[in-house]
Short mmCIF file of C-alpha atoms and ligand atoms in Angstrom, two decimals:
data_model
loop_
_atom_site.label_atom_id
_atom_site.label_comp_id
_atom_site.label_asym_id
_atom_site.label_seq_id
_atom_site.Cartn_x
_atom_site.Cartn_y
_atom_site.Cartn_z
CA MET A 1 0.00 0.00 0.00
CA SER A 2 1.31 3.45 -0.91
CA ARG A 3 1.52 6.21 1.58
CA HIS A 4 -0.21 9.55 0.94
CA LEU A 5 0.30 13.15 2.04
CA ILE A 6 -3.16 14.66 2.40
CA SER A 7 -2.61 16.80 5.49
CA THR A 8 0.33 17.69 7.74
CA LYS A 9 -1.02 15.16 10.27
CA ASP A 10 0.09 12.37 7.91
CA PHE A 11 3.70 12.92 9.02
CA SER A 12 4.86 12.47 12.60
CA THR A 13 7.02 15.12 14.25
CA GLN A 14 9.98 12.75 14.04
CA GLU A 15 9.40 12.20 10.33
CA ILE A 16 9.19 15.95 9.72
CA LEU A 17 12.53 16.53 11.47
CA LYS A 18 14.07 13.84 9.26
CA LEU A 19 12.47 15.42 6.22
CA PHE A 20 14.02 18.78 7.18
CA ASP A 21 17.49 17.23 7.47
CA ARG A 22 17.08 15.76 4.01
CA ALA A 23 15.78 19.07 2.58
CA GLU A 24 18.77 20.84 4.13
CA SER A 25 21.11 18.47 2.31
CA PHE A 26 19.32 19.21 -0.98
CA LEU A 27 20.04 22.92 -0.47
CA LEU A 28 23.72 22.25 0.08
CA GLU A 29 24.65 19.47 -2.37
CA GLU A 30 23.75 18.29 -5.86
CA PRO A 31 21.31 15.41 -5.28
CA GLN A 32 21.68 11.81 -6.41
CA GLN A 33 19.14 10.54 -8.97
CA THR A 34 17.24 8.63 -6.29
CA LEU A 35 13.96 8.64 -8.24
CA LYS A 36 15.43 7.70 -11.62
CA GLY A 37 12.86 5.80 -13.70
CA LYS A 38 9.94 6.89 -11.48
CA ARG A 39 7.01 8.97 -12.76
CA LEU A 40 5.13 11.89 -11.21
CA ILE A 41 1.84 13.21 -12.61
CA ASN A 42 0.60 16.70 -11.74
CA ILE A 43 -3.20 17.15 -11.98
CA PHE A 44 -4.04 20.76 -11.16
CA PHE A 45 -7.72 21.66 -11.45
CA GLU A 46 -6.93 25.13 -10.03
CA ASN A 47 -4.27 27.56 -11.21
CA SER A 48 -0.79 27.41 -9.73
CA THR A 49 2.58 29.04 -10.31
CA ARG A 50 4.64 27.82 -7.36
CA THR A 51 3.32 24.42 -6.26
CA ARG A 52 3.11 22.79 -9.68
CA SER A 53 6.49 24.05 -10.92
CA SER A 54 8.08 23.26 -7.58
CA PHE A 55 6.92 19.62 -7.70
CA GLU A 56 8.08 19.35 -11.30
CA ILE A 57 11.54 20.74 -10.55
CA ALA A 58 11.80 18.66 -7.36
CA ALA A 59 10.94 15.42 -9.17
CA LYS A 60 13.26 16.17 -12.10
CA ARG A 61 16.18 17.02 -9.79
CA LEU A 62 15.80 13.50 -8.38
CA GLY A 63 15.75 11.96 -11.86
CA ALA A 64 12.00 11.27 -12.15
CA ASN A 65 9.87 11.87 -15.25
CA VAL A 66 7.06 14.41 -14.92
CA ILE A 67 3.74 14.56 -16.76
CA ASN A 68 1.58 17.66 -16.32
CA LEU A 69 -2.00 16.76 -17.23
CA ASP A 70 -3.60 19.59 -19.20
CA VAL A 71 -6.90 19.50 -17.34
CA ASP A 72 -8.70 21.71 -19.89
CA ALA A 73 -7.74 19.32 -22.69
CA SER A 74 -8.42 16.17 -20.65
CA SER A 75 -11.38 13.80 -20.76
CA THR A 76 -12.78 15.28 -17.55
CA LYS A 77 -14.21 17.85 -20.01
CA LYS A 78 -16.05 14.99 -21.77
CA GLY A 79 -17.77 13.85 -18.61
CA GLU A 80 -15.23 11.41 -17.15
CA THR A 81 -15.42 11.37 -13.36
CA LEU A 82 -12.43 12.50 -11.32
CA PHE A 83 -12.18 9.01 -9.89
CA ASP A 84 -11.96 7.40 -13.32
CA THR A 85 -9.41 10.00 -14.42
CA ALA A 86 -7.26 9.19 -11.40
CA ALA A 87 -7.64 5.41 -11.84
CA ASN A 88 -6.70 5.65 -15.54
CA LEU A 89 -3.64 7.79 -14.86
CA ASP A 90 -2.67 5.40 -12.08
CA ALA A 91 -2.82 2.52 -14.57
CA MET A 92 0.08 4.19 -16.43
CA GLY A 93 2.34 3.47 -13.49
CA PRO A 94 3.22 6.72 -11.73
CA SER A 95 4.74 6.60 -8.26
CA VAL A 96 3.06 9.86 -7.26
CA ILE A 97 0.07 11.93 -8.39
CA VAL A 98 -0.05 15.51 -7.09
CA VAL A 99 -3.60 16.87 -7.03
CA ARG A 100 -4.95 20.37 -6.60
CA HIS A 101 -8.72 20.92 -6.55
CA LYS A 102 -11.12 23.65 -5.48
CA HIS A 103 -13.14 21.18 -3.39
CA SER A 104 -11.89 20.09 0.03
CA GLY A 105 -11.47 16.34 0.33
CA VAL A 106 -10.79 15.49 -3.33
CA PRO A 107 -7.18 14.23 -2.78
CA GLN A 108 -8.37 12.05 0.12
CA ILE A 109 -11.14 10.52 -1.97
CA LEU A 110 -8.86 9.94 -4.96
CA SER A 111 -6.43 8.05 -2.75
CA ASN A 112 -9.04 5.26 -2.63
CA PHE A 113 -8.92 4.82 -6.42
CA VAL A 114 -5.16 4.53 -7.02
CA ARG A 115 -2.17 2.35 -6.07
CA CYS A 116 0.36 5.22 -6.18
CA SER A 117 0.93 7.93 -3.57
CA ILE A 118 -1.37 10.94 -3.67
CA VAL A 119 0.06 14.28 -2.59
CA ASN A 120 -2.34 17.09 -1.82
CA GLY A 121 -1.24 20.18 -3.76
CA GLY A 122 -4.04 22.20 -2.11
CA ASP A 123 -7.73 21.29 -1.71
CA GLY A 124 -10.33 24.02 -1.25
CA ALA A 125 -10.00 25.75 2.11
CA HIS A 126 -8.89 22.48 3.74
CA SER A 127 -5.19 21.76 3.47
CA HIS A 128 -1.90 22.55 1.70
CA PRO A 129 0.58 20.35 3.55
CA THR A 130 3.77 20.99 1.56
CA GLN A 131 3.23 24.77 1.88
CA ALA A 132 3.07 24.48 5.67
CA LEU A 133 6.12 22.21 5.72
CA LEU A 134 8.14 24.69 3.70
CA ASP A 135 6.91 27.56 5.87
CA LEU A 136 8.02 25.79 9.05
CA PHE A 137 11.32 24.84 7.42
CA THR A 138 11.90 28.50 6.44
CA ILE A 139 11.16 29.72 9.98
CA ARG A 140 13.41 27.04 11.47
CA ARG A 141 16.30 27.82 9.11
CA HIS A 142 16.08 31.48 10.08
CA PHE A 143 15.62 31.24 13.87
CA LYS A 144 17.33 27.81 14.39
CA LYS A 145 14.84 27.06 17.20
CA VAL A 146 11.06 27.38 16.77
CA GLU A 147 9.56 26.50 20.17
CA GLY A 148 8.01 29.59 21.75
CA LEU A 149 8.16 31.79 18.64
CA ARG A 150 5.14 34.06 18.20
CA VAL A 151 3.44 33.98 14.80
CA ALA A 152 0.80 36.43 13.59
CA ILE A 153 -1.25 34.97 10.73
CA VAL A 154 -2.89 37.88 8.93
CA GLY A 155 -5.70 37.93 6.39
CA ASP A 156 -8.45 35.70 5.08
CA ILE A 157 -7.76 32.88 7.50
CA LYS A 158 -11.20 31.27 7.33
CA ASN A 159 -10.87 30.56 3.60
CA SER A 160 -7.17 29.66 3.60
CA ARG A 161 -5.90 26.09 3.31
CA VAL A 162 -2.42 27.45 4.06
CA ALA A 163 -3.64 28.81 7.40
CA GLY A 164 -5.33 25.52 8.27
CA SER A 165 -2.18 23.49 7.63
CA ASN A 166 0.10 25.98 9.38
CA ILE A 167 -2.10 26.18 12.47
CA GLU A 168 -1.81 22.41 12.92
CA LEU A 169 1.90 22.24 12.19
CA LEU A 170 3.24 25.35 13.93
CA THR A 171 1.29 24.72 17.14
CA ARG A 172 2.58 21.12 17.11
CA PHE A 173 6.12 22.53 17.08
CA GLY A 174 5.39 24.80 20.08
CA MET A 175 4.79 28.10 18.34
CA LYS A 176 2.22 30.57 19.65
CA ILE A 177 -0.22 31.74 16.98
CA THR A 178 -2.35 34.89 16.91
CA LEU A 179 -4.94 35.23 14.15
CA VAL A 180 -5.27 38.77 12.79
CA ALA A 181 -8.30 39.50 10.63
CA PRO A 182 -11.67 41.21 10.41
CA PRO A 183 -14.41 39.10 12.09
CA HIS A 184 -15.73 37.65 8.80
CA PHE A 185 -12.27 36.26 7.92
CA LEU A 186 -11.81 34.50 11.27
CA PRO A 187 -12.59 30.78 11.69
CA LYS A 188 -14.12 29.30 14.85
CA THR A 189 -11.02 28.79 16.97
CA ASP A 190 -9.52 28.57 20.44
CA LEU A 191 -6.49 30.55 19.27
CA GLU A 192 -5.92 34.17 20.26
CA CYS A 193 -7.57 36.52 17.75
CA THR A 194 -7.41 40.26 17.13
CA ASN A 195 -8.41 42.74 14.46
CA SER A 196 -5.51 45.06 15.37
CA LEU A 197 -2.63 44.37 13.02
CA ARG A 198 -0.47 46.97 14.76
CA GLU A 199 -0.88 45.30 18.19
CA ALA A 200 -0.18 41.82 16.84
CA ALA A 201 2.82 42.96 14.79
CA VAL A 202 4.60 44.42 17.82
CA ASN A 203 4.77 41.00 19.48
CA ALA A 204 5.40 38.84 16.42
CA ASP A 205 8.60 37.00 15.51
CA VAL A 206 6.92 35.91 12.29
CA ILE A 207 4.19 37.66 10.33
CA MET A 208 2.50 35.36 7.86
CA SER A 209 0.37 37.35 5.44
CA LEU A 210 -2.31 35.57 3.38
CA ARG A 211 -4.11 36.47 0.19
CA THR A 212 -7.75 37.47 0.27
CA GLN A 213 -9.36 34.39 -1.29
CA THR A 214 -12.00 36.24 -3.31
CA GLU A 215 -12.71 33.10 -5.38
CA ARG A 216 -14.08 31.44 -2.22
CA HIS A 217 -16.29 34.35 -1.11
CA ASN A 218 -20.03 34.00 -1.68
CA LYS A 219 -20.43 37.76 -1.46
CA PRO A 220 -17.92 40.64 -1.30
CA SER A 221 -16.79 41.13 2.32
CA TYR A 222 -15.22 44.54 1.86
CA ALA A 223 -16.29 47.42 -0.34
CA GLY A 224 -13.03 46.82 -2.16
CA LEU A 225 -9.62 45.28 -1.57
CA LYS A 226 -8.24 48.79 -1.00
CA ASP A 227 -10.52 49.15 2.05
CA TYR A 228 -9.24 45.82 3.34
CA ALA A 229 -5.67 46.92 2.70
CA SER A 230 -6.06 50.08 4.76
CA ASP A 231 -6.46 47.85 7.84
CA PHE A 232 -4.46 44.72 7.01
CA CYS A 233 -1.71 45.48 4.47
CA ILE A 234 1.75 44.74 5.91
CA THR A 235 4.00 47.78 5.67
CA LYS A 236 7.71 48.05 6.43
CA GLU A 237 6.95 50.14 9.53
CA LEU A 238 5.05 47.22 11.08
CA LEU A 239 8.09 44.91 10.94
CA GLY A 240 10.17 44.64 14.11
CA ALA A 241 13.96 44.59 13.76
CA ASN A 242 14.06 40.77 14.08
CA THR A 243 10.67 39.94 12.62
CA ILE A 244 10.44 37.94 9.41
CA LEU A 245 7.64 38.26 6.90
CA LEU A 246 6.20 35.26 5.03
CA HIS A 247 3.52 34.86 2.37
CA PRO A 248 2.68 31.65 0.46
CA GLY A 249 1.96 33.56 -2.77
CA PRO A 250 0.45 34.71 -4.96
CA VAL A 251 0.82 38.11 -3.27
CA HIS A 252 -1.66 40.87 -3.95
CA ARG A 253 0.91 43.68 -4.01
CA ASN A 254 -0.08 46.71 -1.87
CA ILE A 255 -3.15 44.80 -0.64
CA ASP A 256 -1.53 41.99 1.40
CA ILE A 257 2.00 43.50 1.59
CA ASP A 258 3.22 46.84 0.28
CA ASP A 259 6.10 47.30 -2.18
CA ALA A 260 8.57 48.51 0.46
CA ALA A 261 7.92 45.56 2.81
CA LEU A 262 8.22 43.09 -0.10
CA ALA A 263 11.61 44.57 -0.99
CA ASP A 264 12.85 44.49 2.62
CA GLU A 265 15.42 41.87 3.65
CA ARG A 266 13.11 40.73 6.46
CA CYS A 267 10.68 39.53 3.77
CA LYS A 268 11.40 35.82 3.09
CA VAL A 269 8.88 35.17 0.34
CA LEU A 270 11.43 34.08 -2.25
CA GLN A 271 13.35 32.02 0.31
CA GLN A 272 10.06 30.17 0.92
CA VAL A 273 9.88 29.36 -2.78
CA GLU A 274 13.51 28.22 -2.88
CA ASN A 275 13.05 26.08 0.23
CA GLY A 276 9.85 24.66 -1.25
CA VAL A 277 11.75 22.76 -3.95
CA ALA A 278 14.01 21.13 -1.34
CA ILE A 279 11.06 20.25 0.89
CA ARG A 280 9.15 18.70 -2.02
CA MET A 281 12.23 16.69 -3.03
CA ALA A 282 12.38 15.31 0.51
CA VAL A 283 8.63 14.56 0.52
CA LEU A 284 8.75 12.77 -2.84
CA GLU A 285 11.76 10.72 -1.85
CA MET A 286 10.17 9.71 1.44
CA LEU A 287 6.89 8.65 -0.20
CA VAL A 288 8.47 6.76 -3.08
CA GLN A 289 11.38 5.05 -1.38
CA ASN A 290 10.69 2.22 1.08
CA GLY A 291 6.94 2.48 0.48
CA GLY A 292 6.80 5.72 2.44
CA LYS A 293 8.52 4.43 5.58
CA SER A 294 10.85 7.06 7.00
N1 CP B 1 1.61 28.88 -2.53
C1 CP B 1 0.92 28.39 -3.56
O1 CP B 1 0.16 27.42 -3.42
O2 CP B 1 1.11 29.04 -4.74
P1 CP B 1 0.49 28.57 -6.14
O3 CP B 1 -1.01 28.77 -6.05
O4 CP B 1 1.12 29.46 -7.17
O5 CP B 1 0.83 27.12 -6.33
#
């Protein structure tokens, strides 16, 4: 039976630490072709710049072949069910299928129809496990120690799969999270919440800004994104001397984060992207080798 990565809970803390050691080695040395002859298929039913390319580069760096299914030109447009699409692709012998879908739960369901590993590349507002892993890895590389760090997650938290995955993972590693958002962007939670960005920013070691997920809103929540930005855009002045700024991308410039803050050295957005390739290499290797045993 293949092992899947649907949510961050699929990996134990011990496995994640091992994964981070492996990712670190991928940042330092040219990797061996440990996945030579293996196949990875990307099926992205939602747009992506980072996640899809990152998985493709990660797999190719390890010697695997990559097929990117063109969903718009696929037989799903002729009425084939998602399950049949997955089962048919699986019959071509991939080791891993990476799935992104607008509906929560799709990767989990597809895992019942295939023999290969399914990796969740983001499903609805549910989960984006490799994003959270690369976020934690980025924080850990910067601060060396993560226990006790204070993280302000800012933005449309209720509709964000990145927030959901990070809340599970960062609290598991002993970080203290404050959610910063207007009331309609806050989920039901036991975590500390505020709508004062300025107050939260003063105490934060890490500010994680999130995009306003307008595609998941039933009705407009703000008169316009500019109104939202006047309360929640991260500016350079809000960053403490030792604070780092993260964002999973895509960034709405001057809505989520302003130009000056994005250009500041405390902003680690591109380091997140760089680290993401190494993390995905480690994830793919772990799932494919030894049947997913770490
Ligand atoms: N962070 C992230 O998921 O970006 P993409 O939507 O570009 O993949």
